[in-house]
Structures are given as structure tokens and as C-alpha cells.
XYZ file of N, CA and C in Angstrom:
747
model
N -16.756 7.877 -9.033
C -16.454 9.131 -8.325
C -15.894 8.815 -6.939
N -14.814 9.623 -6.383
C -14.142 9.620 -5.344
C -15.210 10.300 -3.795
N -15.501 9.429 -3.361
C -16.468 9.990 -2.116
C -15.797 9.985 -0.891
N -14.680 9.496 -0.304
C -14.040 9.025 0.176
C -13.728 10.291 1.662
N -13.502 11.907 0.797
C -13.193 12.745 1.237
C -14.210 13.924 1.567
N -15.312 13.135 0.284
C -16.514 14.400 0.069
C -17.367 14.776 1.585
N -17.391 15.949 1.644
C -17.670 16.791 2.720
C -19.157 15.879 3.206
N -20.292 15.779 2.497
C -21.549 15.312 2.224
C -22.004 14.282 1.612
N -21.839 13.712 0.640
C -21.916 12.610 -0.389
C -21.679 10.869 0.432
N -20.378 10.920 1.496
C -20.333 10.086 2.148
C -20.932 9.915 3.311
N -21.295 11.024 4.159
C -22.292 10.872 5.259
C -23.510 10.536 4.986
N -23.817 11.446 4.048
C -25.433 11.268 3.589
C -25.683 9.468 3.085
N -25.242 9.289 2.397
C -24.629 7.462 1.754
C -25.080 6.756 3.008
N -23.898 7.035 4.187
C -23.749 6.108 4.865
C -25.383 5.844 5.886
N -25.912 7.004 6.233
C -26.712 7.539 6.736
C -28.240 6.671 5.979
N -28.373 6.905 4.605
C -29.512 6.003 3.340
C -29.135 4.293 3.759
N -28.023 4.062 3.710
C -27.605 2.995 3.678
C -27.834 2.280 4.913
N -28.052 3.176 6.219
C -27.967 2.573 7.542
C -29.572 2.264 8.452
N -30.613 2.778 6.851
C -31.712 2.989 7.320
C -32.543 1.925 6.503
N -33.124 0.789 6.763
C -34.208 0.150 6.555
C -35.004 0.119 5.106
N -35.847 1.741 6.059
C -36.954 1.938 5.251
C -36.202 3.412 4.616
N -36.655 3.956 3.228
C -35.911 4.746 2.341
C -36.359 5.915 3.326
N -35.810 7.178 2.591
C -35.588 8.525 3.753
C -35.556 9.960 3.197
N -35.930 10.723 3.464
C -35.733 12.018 2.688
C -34.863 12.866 3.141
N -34.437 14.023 2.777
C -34.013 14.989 3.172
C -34.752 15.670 4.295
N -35.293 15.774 5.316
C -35.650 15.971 6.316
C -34.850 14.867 7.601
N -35.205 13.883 6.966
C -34.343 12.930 7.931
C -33.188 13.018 8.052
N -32.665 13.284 6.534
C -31.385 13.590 7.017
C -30.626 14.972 7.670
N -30.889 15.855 7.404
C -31.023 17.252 7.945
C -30.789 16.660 9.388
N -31.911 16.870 10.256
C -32.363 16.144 11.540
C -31.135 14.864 11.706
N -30.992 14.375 11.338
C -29.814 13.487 11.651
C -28.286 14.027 12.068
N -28.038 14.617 10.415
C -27.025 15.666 10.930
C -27.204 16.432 12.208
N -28.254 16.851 12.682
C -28.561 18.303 13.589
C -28.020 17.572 14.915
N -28.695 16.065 15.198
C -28.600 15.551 16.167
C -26.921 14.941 16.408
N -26.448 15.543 15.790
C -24.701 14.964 16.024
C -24.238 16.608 15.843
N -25.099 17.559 16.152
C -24.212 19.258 15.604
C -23.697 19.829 14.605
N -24.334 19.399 13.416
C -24.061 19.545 12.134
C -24.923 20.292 11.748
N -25.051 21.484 10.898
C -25.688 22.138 10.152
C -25.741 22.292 8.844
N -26.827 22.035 8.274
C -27.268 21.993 6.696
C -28.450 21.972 6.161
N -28.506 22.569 5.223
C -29.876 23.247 4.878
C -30.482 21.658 3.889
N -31.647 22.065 3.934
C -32.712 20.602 3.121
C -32.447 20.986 1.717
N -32.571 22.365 1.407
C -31.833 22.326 -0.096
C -30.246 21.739 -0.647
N -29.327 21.619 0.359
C -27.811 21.410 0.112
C -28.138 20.133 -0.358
N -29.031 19.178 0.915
C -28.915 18.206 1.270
C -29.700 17.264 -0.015
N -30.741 18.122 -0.820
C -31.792 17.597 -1.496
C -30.256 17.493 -2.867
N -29.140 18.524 -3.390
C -28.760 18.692 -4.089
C -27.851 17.245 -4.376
N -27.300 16.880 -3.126
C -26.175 16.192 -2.671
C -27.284 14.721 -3.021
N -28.212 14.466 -2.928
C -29.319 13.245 -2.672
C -29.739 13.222 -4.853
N -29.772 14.591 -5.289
C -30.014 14.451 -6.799
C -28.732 13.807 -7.501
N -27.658 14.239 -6.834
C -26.071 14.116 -7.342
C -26.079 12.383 -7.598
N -26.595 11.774 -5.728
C -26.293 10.715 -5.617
C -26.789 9.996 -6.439
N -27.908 10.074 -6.765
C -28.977 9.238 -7.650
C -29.024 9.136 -9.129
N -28.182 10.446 -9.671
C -27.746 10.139 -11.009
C -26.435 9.182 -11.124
N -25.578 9.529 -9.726
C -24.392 8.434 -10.166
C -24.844 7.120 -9.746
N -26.231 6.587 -9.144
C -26.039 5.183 -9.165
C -26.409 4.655 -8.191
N -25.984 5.695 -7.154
C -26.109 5.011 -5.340
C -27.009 5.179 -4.703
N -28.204 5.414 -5.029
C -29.612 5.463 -4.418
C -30.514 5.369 -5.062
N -31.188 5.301 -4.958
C -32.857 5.109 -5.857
C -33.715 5.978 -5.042
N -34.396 5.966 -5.948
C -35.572 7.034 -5.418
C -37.086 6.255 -5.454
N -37.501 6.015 -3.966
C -38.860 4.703 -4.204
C -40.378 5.888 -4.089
N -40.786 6.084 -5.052
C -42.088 7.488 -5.151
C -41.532 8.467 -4.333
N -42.983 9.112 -3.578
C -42.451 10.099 -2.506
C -41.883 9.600 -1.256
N -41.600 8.366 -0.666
C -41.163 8.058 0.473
C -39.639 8.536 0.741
N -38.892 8.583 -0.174
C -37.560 9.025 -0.197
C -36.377 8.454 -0.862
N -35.189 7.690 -0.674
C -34.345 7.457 -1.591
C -33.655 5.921 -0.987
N -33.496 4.996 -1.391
C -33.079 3.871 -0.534
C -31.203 3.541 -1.369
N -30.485 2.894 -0.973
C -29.411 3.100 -1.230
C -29.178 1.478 -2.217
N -28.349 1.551 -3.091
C -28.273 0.353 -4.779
C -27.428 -0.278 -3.581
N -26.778 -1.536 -4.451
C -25.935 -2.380 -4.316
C -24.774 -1.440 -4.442
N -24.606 -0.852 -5.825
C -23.311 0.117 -6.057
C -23.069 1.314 -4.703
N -23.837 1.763 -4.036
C -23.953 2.586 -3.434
C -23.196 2.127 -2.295
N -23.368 0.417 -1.918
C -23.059 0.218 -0.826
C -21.533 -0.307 -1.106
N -21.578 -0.801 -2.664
C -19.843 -0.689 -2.439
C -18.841 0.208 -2.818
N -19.595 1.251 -2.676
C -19.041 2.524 -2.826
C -18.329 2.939 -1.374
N -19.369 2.519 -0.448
C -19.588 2.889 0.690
C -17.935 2.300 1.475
N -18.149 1.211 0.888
C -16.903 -0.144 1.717
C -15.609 0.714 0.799
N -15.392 0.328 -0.145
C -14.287 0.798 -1.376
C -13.984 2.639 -0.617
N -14.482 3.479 -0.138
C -14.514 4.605 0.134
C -13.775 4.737 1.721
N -14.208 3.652 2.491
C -14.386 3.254 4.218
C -12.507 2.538 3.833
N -12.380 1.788 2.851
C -11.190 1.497 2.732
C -9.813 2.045 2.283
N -10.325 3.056 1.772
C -8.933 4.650 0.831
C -9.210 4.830 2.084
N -9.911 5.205 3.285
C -9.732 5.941 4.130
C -8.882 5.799 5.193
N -8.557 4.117 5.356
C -8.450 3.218 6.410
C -6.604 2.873 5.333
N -6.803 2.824 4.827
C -5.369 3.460 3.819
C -3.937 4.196 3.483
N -5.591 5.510 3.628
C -4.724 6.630 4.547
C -4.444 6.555 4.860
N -4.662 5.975 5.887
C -4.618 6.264 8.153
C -2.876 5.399 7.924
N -2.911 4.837 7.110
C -1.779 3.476 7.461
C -0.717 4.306 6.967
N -0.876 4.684 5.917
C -0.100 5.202 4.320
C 0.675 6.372 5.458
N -0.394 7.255 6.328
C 0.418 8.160 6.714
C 1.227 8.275 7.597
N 0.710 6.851 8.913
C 1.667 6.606 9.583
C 2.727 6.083 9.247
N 2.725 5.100 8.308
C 3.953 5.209 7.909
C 5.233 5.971 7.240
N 4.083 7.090 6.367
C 5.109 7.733 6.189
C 5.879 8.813 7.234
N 5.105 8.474 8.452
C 5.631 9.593 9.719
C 7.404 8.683 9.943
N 7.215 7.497 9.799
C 7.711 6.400 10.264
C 9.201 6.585 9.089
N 8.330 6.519 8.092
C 9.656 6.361 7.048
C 10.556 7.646 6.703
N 9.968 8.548 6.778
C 10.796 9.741 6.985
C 11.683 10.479 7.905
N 11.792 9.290 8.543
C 12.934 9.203 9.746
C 14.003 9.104 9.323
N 15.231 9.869 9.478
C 16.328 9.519 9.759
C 17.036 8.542 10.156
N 16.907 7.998 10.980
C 17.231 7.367 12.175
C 16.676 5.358 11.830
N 18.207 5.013 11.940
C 17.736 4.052 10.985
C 17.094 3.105 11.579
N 17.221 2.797 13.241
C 16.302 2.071 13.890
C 15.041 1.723 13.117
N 14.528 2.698 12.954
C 13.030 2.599 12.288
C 12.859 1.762 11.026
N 14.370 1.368 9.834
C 14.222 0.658 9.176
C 13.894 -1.079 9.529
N 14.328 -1.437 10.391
C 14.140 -2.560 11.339
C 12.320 -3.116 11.001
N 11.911 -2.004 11.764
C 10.408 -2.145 11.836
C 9.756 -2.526 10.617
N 10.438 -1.686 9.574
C 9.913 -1.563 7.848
C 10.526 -3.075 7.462
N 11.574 -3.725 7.836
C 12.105 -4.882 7.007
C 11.106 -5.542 7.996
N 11.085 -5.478 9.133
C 10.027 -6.574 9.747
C 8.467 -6.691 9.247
N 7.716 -5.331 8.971
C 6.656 -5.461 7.905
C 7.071 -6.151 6.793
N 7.491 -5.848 6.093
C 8.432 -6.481 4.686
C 8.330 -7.589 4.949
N 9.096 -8.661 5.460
C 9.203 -9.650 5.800
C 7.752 -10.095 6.080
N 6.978 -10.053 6.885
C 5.829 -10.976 6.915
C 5.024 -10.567 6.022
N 4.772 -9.515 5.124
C 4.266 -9.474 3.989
C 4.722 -10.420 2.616
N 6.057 -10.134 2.449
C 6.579 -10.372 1.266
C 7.268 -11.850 1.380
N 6.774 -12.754 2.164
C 7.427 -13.990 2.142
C 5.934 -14.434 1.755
N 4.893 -13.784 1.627
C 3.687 -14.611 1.261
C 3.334 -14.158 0.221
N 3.452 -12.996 -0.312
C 3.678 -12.494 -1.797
C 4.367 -13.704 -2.555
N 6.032 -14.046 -2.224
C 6.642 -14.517 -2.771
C 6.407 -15.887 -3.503
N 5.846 -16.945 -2.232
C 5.046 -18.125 -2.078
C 3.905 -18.087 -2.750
N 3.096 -17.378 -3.185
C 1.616 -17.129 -3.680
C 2.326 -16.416 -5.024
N 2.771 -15.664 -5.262
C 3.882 -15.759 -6.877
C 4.102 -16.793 -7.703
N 4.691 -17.889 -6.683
C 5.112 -19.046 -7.273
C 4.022 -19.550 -8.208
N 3.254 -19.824 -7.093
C 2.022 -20.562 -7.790
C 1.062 -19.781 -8.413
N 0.805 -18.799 -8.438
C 0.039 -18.084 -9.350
C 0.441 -17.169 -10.925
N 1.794 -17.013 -10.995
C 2.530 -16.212 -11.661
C 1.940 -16.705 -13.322
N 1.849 -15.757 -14.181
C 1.437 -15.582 -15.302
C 2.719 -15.658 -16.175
N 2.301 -16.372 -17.453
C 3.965 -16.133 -18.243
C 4.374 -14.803 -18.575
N 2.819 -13.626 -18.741
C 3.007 -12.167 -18.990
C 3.979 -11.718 -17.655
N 3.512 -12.114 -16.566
C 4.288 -11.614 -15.466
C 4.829 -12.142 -15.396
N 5.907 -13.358 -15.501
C 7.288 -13.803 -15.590
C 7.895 -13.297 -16.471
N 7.723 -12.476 -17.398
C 8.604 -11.969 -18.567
C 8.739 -10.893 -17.376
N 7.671 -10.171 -17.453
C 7.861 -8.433 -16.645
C 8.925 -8.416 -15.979
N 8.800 -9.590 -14.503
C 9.416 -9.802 -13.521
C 10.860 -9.997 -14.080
N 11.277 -10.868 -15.263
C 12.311 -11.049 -15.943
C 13.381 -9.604 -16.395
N 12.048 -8.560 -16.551
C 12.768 -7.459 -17.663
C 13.509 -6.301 -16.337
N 12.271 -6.734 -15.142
C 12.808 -6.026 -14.173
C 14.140 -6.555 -14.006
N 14.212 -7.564 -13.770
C 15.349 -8.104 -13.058
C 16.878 -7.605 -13.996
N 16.538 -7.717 -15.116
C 17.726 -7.362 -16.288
C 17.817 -5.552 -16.472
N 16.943 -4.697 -15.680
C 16.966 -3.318 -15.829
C 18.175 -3.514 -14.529
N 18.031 -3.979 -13.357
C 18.483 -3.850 -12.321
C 20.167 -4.236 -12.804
N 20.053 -5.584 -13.390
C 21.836 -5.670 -13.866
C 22.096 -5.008 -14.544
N 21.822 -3.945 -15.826
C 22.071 -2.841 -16.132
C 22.577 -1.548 -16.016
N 21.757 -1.127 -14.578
C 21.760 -0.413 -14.212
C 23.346 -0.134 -13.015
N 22.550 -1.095 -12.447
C 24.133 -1.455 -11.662
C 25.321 -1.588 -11.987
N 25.265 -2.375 -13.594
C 26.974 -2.140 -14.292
C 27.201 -1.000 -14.400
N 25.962 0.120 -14.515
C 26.768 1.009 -15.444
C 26.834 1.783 -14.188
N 26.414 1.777 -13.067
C 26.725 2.603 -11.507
C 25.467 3.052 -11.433
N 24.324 3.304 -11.755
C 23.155 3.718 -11.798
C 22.670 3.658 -10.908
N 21.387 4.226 -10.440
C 20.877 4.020 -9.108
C 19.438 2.748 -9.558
N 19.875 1.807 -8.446
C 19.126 0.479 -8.660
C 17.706 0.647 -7.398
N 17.627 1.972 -6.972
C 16.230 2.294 -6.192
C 14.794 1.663 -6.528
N 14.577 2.388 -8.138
C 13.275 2.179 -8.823
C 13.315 0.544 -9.252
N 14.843 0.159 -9.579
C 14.596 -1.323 -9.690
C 14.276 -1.997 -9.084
N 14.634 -1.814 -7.720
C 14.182 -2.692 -6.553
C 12.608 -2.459 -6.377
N 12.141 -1.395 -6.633
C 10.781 -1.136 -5.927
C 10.053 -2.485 -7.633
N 10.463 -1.970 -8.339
C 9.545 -2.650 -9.668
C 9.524 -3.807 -9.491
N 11.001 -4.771 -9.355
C 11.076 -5.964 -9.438
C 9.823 -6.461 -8.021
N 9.569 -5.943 -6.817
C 9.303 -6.559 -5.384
C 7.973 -6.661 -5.742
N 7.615 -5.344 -6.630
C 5.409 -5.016 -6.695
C 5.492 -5.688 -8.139
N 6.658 -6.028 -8.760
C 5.492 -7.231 -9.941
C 5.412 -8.656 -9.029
N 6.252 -8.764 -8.181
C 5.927 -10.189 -7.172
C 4.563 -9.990 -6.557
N 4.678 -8.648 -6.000
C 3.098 -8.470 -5.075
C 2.040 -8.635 -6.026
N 2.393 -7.870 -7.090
C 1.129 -8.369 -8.172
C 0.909 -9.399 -8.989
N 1.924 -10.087 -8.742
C 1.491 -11.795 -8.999
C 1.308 -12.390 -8.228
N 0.804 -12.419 -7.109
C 0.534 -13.145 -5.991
C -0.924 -13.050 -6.227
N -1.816 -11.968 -6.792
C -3.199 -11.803 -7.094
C -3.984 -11.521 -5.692
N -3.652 -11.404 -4.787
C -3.776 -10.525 -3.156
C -3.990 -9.455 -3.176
N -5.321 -9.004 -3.742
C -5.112 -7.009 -3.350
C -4.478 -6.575 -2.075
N -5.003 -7.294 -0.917
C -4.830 -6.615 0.587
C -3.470 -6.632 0.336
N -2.241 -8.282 -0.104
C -0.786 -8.119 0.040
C -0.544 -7.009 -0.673
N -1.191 -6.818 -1.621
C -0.807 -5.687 -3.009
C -0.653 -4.263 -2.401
N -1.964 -4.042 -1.889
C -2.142 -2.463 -1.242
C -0.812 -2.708 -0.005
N -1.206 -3.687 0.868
C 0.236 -3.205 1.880
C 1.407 -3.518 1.733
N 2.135 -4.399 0.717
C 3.719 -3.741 -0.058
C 3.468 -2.199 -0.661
N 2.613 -1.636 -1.012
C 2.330 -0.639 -2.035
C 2.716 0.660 -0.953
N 1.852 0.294 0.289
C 2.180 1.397 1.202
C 3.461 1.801 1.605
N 4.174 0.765 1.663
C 5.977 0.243 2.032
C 6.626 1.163 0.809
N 6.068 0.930 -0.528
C 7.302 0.455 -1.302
C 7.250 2.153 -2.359
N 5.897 3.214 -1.881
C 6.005 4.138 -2.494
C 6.667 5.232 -1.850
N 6.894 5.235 -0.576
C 7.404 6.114 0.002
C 8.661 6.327 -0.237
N 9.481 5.006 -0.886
C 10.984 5.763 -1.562
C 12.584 5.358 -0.821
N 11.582 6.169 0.447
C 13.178 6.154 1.796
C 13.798 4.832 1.736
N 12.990 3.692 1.973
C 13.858 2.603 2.502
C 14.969 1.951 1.262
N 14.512 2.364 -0.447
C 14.983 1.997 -1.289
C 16.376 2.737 -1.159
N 16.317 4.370 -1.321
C 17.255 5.186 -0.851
C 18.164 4.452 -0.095
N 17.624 4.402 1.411
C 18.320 3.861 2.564
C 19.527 2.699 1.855
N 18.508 1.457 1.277
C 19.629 0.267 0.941
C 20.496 0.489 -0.236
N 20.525 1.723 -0.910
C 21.297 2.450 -2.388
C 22.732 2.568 -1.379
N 22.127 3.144 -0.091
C 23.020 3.767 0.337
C 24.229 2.684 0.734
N 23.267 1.058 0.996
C 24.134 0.502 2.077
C 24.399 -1.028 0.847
N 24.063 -0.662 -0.092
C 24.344 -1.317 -1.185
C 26.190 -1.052 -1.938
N 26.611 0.330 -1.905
C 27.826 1.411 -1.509
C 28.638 1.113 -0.365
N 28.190 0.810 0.455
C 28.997 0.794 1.796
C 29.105 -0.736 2.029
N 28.580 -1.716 2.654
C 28.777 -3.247 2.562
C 29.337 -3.388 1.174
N 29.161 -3.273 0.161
C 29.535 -4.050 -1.102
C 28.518 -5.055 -1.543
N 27.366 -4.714 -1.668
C 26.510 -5.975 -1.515
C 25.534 -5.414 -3.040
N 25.084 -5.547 -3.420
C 24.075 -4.898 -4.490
C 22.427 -6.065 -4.488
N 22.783 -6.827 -3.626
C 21.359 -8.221 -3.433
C 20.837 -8.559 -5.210
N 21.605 -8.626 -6.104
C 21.379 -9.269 -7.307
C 21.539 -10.596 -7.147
N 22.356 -10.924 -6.611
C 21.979 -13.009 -6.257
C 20.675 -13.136 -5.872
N 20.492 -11.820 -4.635
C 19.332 -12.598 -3.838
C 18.149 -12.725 -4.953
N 18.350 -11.879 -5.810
C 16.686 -10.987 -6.619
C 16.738 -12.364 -7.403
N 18.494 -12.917 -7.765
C 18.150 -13.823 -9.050
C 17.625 -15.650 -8.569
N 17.817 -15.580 -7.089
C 17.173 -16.306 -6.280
C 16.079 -16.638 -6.257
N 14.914 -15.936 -6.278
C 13.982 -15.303 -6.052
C 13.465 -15.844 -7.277
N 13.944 -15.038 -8.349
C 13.520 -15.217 -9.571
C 13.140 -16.669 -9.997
N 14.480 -17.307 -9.980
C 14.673 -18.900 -10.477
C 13.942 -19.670 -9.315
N 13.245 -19.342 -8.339
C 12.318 -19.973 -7.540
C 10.758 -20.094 -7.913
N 10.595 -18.767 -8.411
C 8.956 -18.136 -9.246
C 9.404 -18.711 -10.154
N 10.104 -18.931 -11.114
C 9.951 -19.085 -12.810
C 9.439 -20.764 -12.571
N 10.576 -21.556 -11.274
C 10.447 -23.076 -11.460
C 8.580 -23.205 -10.602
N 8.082 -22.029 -10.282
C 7.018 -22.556 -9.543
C 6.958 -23.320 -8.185
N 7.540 -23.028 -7.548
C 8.438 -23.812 -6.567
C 8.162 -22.570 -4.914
N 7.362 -22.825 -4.498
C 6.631 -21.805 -3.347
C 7.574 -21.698 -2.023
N 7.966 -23.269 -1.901
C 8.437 -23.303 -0.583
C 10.548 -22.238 -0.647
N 11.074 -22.621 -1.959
C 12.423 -21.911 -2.158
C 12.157 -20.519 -2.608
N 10.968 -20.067 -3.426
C 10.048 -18.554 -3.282
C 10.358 -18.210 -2.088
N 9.650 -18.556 -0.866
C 9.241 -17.764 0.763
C 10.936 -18.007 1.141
N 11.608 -18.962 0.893
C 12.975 -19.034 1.439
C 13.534 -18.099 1.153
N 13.877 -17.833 -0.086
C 14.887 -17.250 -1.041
C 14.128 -15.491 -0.529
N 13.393 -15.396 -0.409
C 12.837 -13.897 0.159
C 13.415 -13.570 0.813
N 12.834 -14.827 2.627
C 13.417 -14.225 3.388
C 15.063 -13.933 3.865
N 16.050 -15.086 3.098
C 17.453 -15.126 2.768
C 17.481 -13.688 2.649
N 16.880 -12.679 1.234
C 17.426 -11.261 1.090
C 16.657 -10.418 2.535
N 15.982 -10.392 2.647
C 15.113 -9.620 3.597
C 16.337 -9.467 4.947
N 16.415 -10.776 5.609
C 17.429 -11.039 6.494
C 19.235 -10.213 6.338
N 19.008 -10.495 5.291
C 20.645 -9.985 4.375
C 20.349 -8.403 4.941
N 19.204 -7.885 3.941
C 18.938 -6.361 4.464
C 18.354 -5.803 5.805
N 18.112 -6.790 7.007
C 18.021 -6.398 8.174
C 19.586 -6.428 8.770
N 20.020 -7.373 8.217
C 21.677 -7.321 9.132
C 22.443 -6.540 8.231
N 22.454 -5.918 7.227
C 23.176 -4.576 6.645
C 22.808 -3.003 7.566
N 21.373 -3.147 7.626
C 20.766 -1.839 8.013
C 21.219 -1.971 9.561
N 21.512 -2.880 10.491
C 22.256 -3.466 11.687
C 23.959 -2.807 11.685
N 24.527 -3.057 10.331
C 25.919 -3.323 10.638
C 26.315 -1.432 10.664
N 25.277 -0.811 9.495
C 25.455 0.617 9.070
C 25.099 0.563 10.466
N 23.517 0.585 11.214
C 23.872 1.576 12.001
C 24.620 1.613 13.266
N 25.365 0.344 13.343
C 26.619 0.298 14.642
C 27.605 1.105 13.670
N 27.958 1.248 12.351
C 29.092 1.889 11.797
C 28.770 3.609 12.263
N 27.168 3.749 11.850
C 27.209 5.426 11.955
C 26.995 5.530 13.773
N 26.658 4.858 14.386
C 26.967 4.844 15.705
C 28.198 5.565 16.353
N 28.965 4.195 15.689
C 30.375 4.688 16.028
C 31.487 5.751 15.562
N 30.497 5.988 14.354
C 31.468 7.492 13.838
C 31.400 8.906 14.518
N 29.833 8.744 15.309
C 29.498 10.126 15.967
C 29.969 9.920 17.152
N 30.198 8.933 17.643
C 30.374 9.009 18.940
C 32.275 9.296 18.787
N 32.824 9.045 17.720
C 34.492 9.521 17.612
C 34.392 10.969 17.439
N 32.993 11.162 16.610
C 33.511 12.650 16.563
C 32.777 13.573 17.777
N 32.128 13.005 18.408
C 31.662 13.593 19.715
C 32.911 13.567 20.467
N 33.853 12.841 20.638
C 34.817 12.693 21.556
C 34.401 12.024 22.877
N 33.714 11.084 22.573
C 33.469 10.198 23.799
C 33.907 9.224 23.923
């Protein structure tokens, strides 16, 4: 169950969990009260029955309820969607910018993420995930012959790398990058305009992971990464200079 957001379920948790000796609904009541919170011992007794059928507390006789092992990594796993969020949304304040400056910032995350994805790929990569990574790579030349939009390819081919690296933390923060959409958009756009489509770079990349080979992995990354910081550079001195002709300055 998702506690993450729950009004009660996660305070009360954190609250069992932060206490020693086990605790009742009085304590907690009184706990709440003393931070300006109001809630009745019945809500609180309901929210404490809830907890204890899913797992995360125990109940020791009449002394009150002490908090499981599960409870407490409920607690962390819950503390972390939250801390997630917080990232997930600044960035998407970030990525929903216009203004392409801001892509800069995103290839510079990118970059120190995904050159250690890449490197940790090498050496960890599964033959199941070298096919995947393979099928991605052949959707993308596909797609591109036939004029298609190579957006979703790019995002697939980059997160089966993140997910062969076996890194949740790298995993979750390409994941934050790579669902929001814009920056794929963005390089569709400048994939059209340079003439560039980065299929060398991807097949770079590729033939670096397949040979197992970590150190031409992190190279061959940052080669495209670089490629797509000095594209997103060249567009925006091009759209620079188009407004400022049609401003008449």
C-alpha cells in the first residue's frame, strides 16, 4: 500500500517507529495536539487497526503497538517517492521551459549520470538486455528511414542502458530526466535542423556494451552527450539570431 501521501497512516508510522517503548492511541493523539493537529482517538485507533493488518505494527498486549521491520521499510521506501517528487517536480518546472538555455543544465545532469550508467552497462549487461538494447537500437533505424519520430526511441534505447547498469538510484534519476518528454522533443527538433539523427553515436555505444568494454562505454556516451550539448548551443545562437532580425535590431 501507497503511504507516501496518506493523510495519517504515515505520521502515525513514523511517530510508532520513533518511539522505543510501543504506544497507544492516546500518545498519539497528544503528539499530534502538541504540533496543532487535531484528531480524535477513534480516527486514530482506526488508522493503528488498518496498520496492523497490513503488517507495520504489532500489537504487544495492552501496552500498545510497536512498529515490524516491514513497517520501517515502508517508512524509508515512502520518505523516498516523496523525496522523488520534490526532484521529479522541479524538474519538470525546469523542463517545461521553452527557452533552451535550460537544456544545457538537463545534458549536464545527463552527462554525469549517464556516463556511469554506460560504464556499469558494460560490465553488468545481461544477454536478455543486450538483445532489448539491440531491438531498441533497430526500432530507431526504422523509424528514422521511414521519417518517423525517433523521440520514444531515444528515451527506450538510454533506460535499457540505465537498467542494465543494475543502479536503482542511476535508474530512478535518468527516469526523472527521461519521462518528462521535452528534451527528446527538443533534439527531434534539432535532429531536422543540424542534419544529425546521433545513430552512429547510439551504434557506438552499443558496440562498446555488447564488447563489454566500460572504459569506450563512458567514452562513446559522452562523445553523443557532447554532440547534443553543442547542437542545443548552435540552435540556440540560430533562434537567437532569427528574433533579433525580426525584432529589427
Amino acid at each position: 500500500m501507497e503511504i507516501a501521501k496518506d493523510k495519517w497512516k504515515k505520521p502515525i508510522l513514523e511517530l510508532i517507529g520513533n518511539s522505543k517503548e510501543p504506544v497507544g492511541s492516546w500518545y498519539i493523539v497528544n503528539n499530534f495536539k502538541k504540533n496543532g493537529i487535531e484528531v480524535s482517538s477513534a480516527t486514530v485507533g482506526r488508522e493503528l487497526n488498518e496498520l496492523e493488518t497490513l503488517g507495520y505494527v504489532e500489537k504487544i498486549g495492552f501496552k500498545g503497538r510497536l512498529i515490524t521491520p516491514l513497517g520501517k521499510k515502508i517508512i524509508e521506501d515512502a520518505n523516498t517517492t516523496l523525496e522523488l517528487d520534490y526532484y521529479k517536480n522541479s524538474l519538470e518546472s525546469l523542463l517545461s521551459s521553452h527557452v533552451l538555455e535550460n537544456f544545457i543544465m538537463v545534458l549536464e545532469a545527463r552527462s554525469a549520470i549517464e556516463r556511469q550508467t554506460a560504464r556499469l552497462a558494460a560490465e553488468r549487461i545481461t544477454d536478455e538486455e543486450l538483445a532489448e538494447l539491440k531491438r531498441c537500437y533497430a526500432n530507431q533505424q526504422m523509424h528514422s528511414s521511414d521519417r518517423q519520430s525517433i523521440a520514444k526511441d531515444d528515451i527506450a534505447f538510454h533506460s535499457c542502458i540505465a537498467k542494465a547498469s543494475k543502479n536503482k538510484a542511476l535508474v530512478s534519476l535518468y527516469m526523472m530526466l527521461s519521462t518528462m518528454g521535452q528534451q527528446s522533443e527538443l533534439f527531434e527538433q534539432l535532429r531536422h535542423r543540424v542534419g544529425d539523427n546521433y545513430r552512429t553515436y547510439h551504434l557506438s555505444i552499443l558496440e562498446a556494451i555488447e564488447k563489454h568494454n566500460p572504459d569506450q562505454a563512458e567514452e562513446s556516451m559522452m562523445d553523443h552527450l557532447q554532440k547534443l550539448t553543442h547542437d542545443v548551443n548552435q540552435y540556440w545562437n540560430e533562434y537567437m539570431r532569427k528574433r533579433k532580425d525580426g525584432d529589427g535590431v
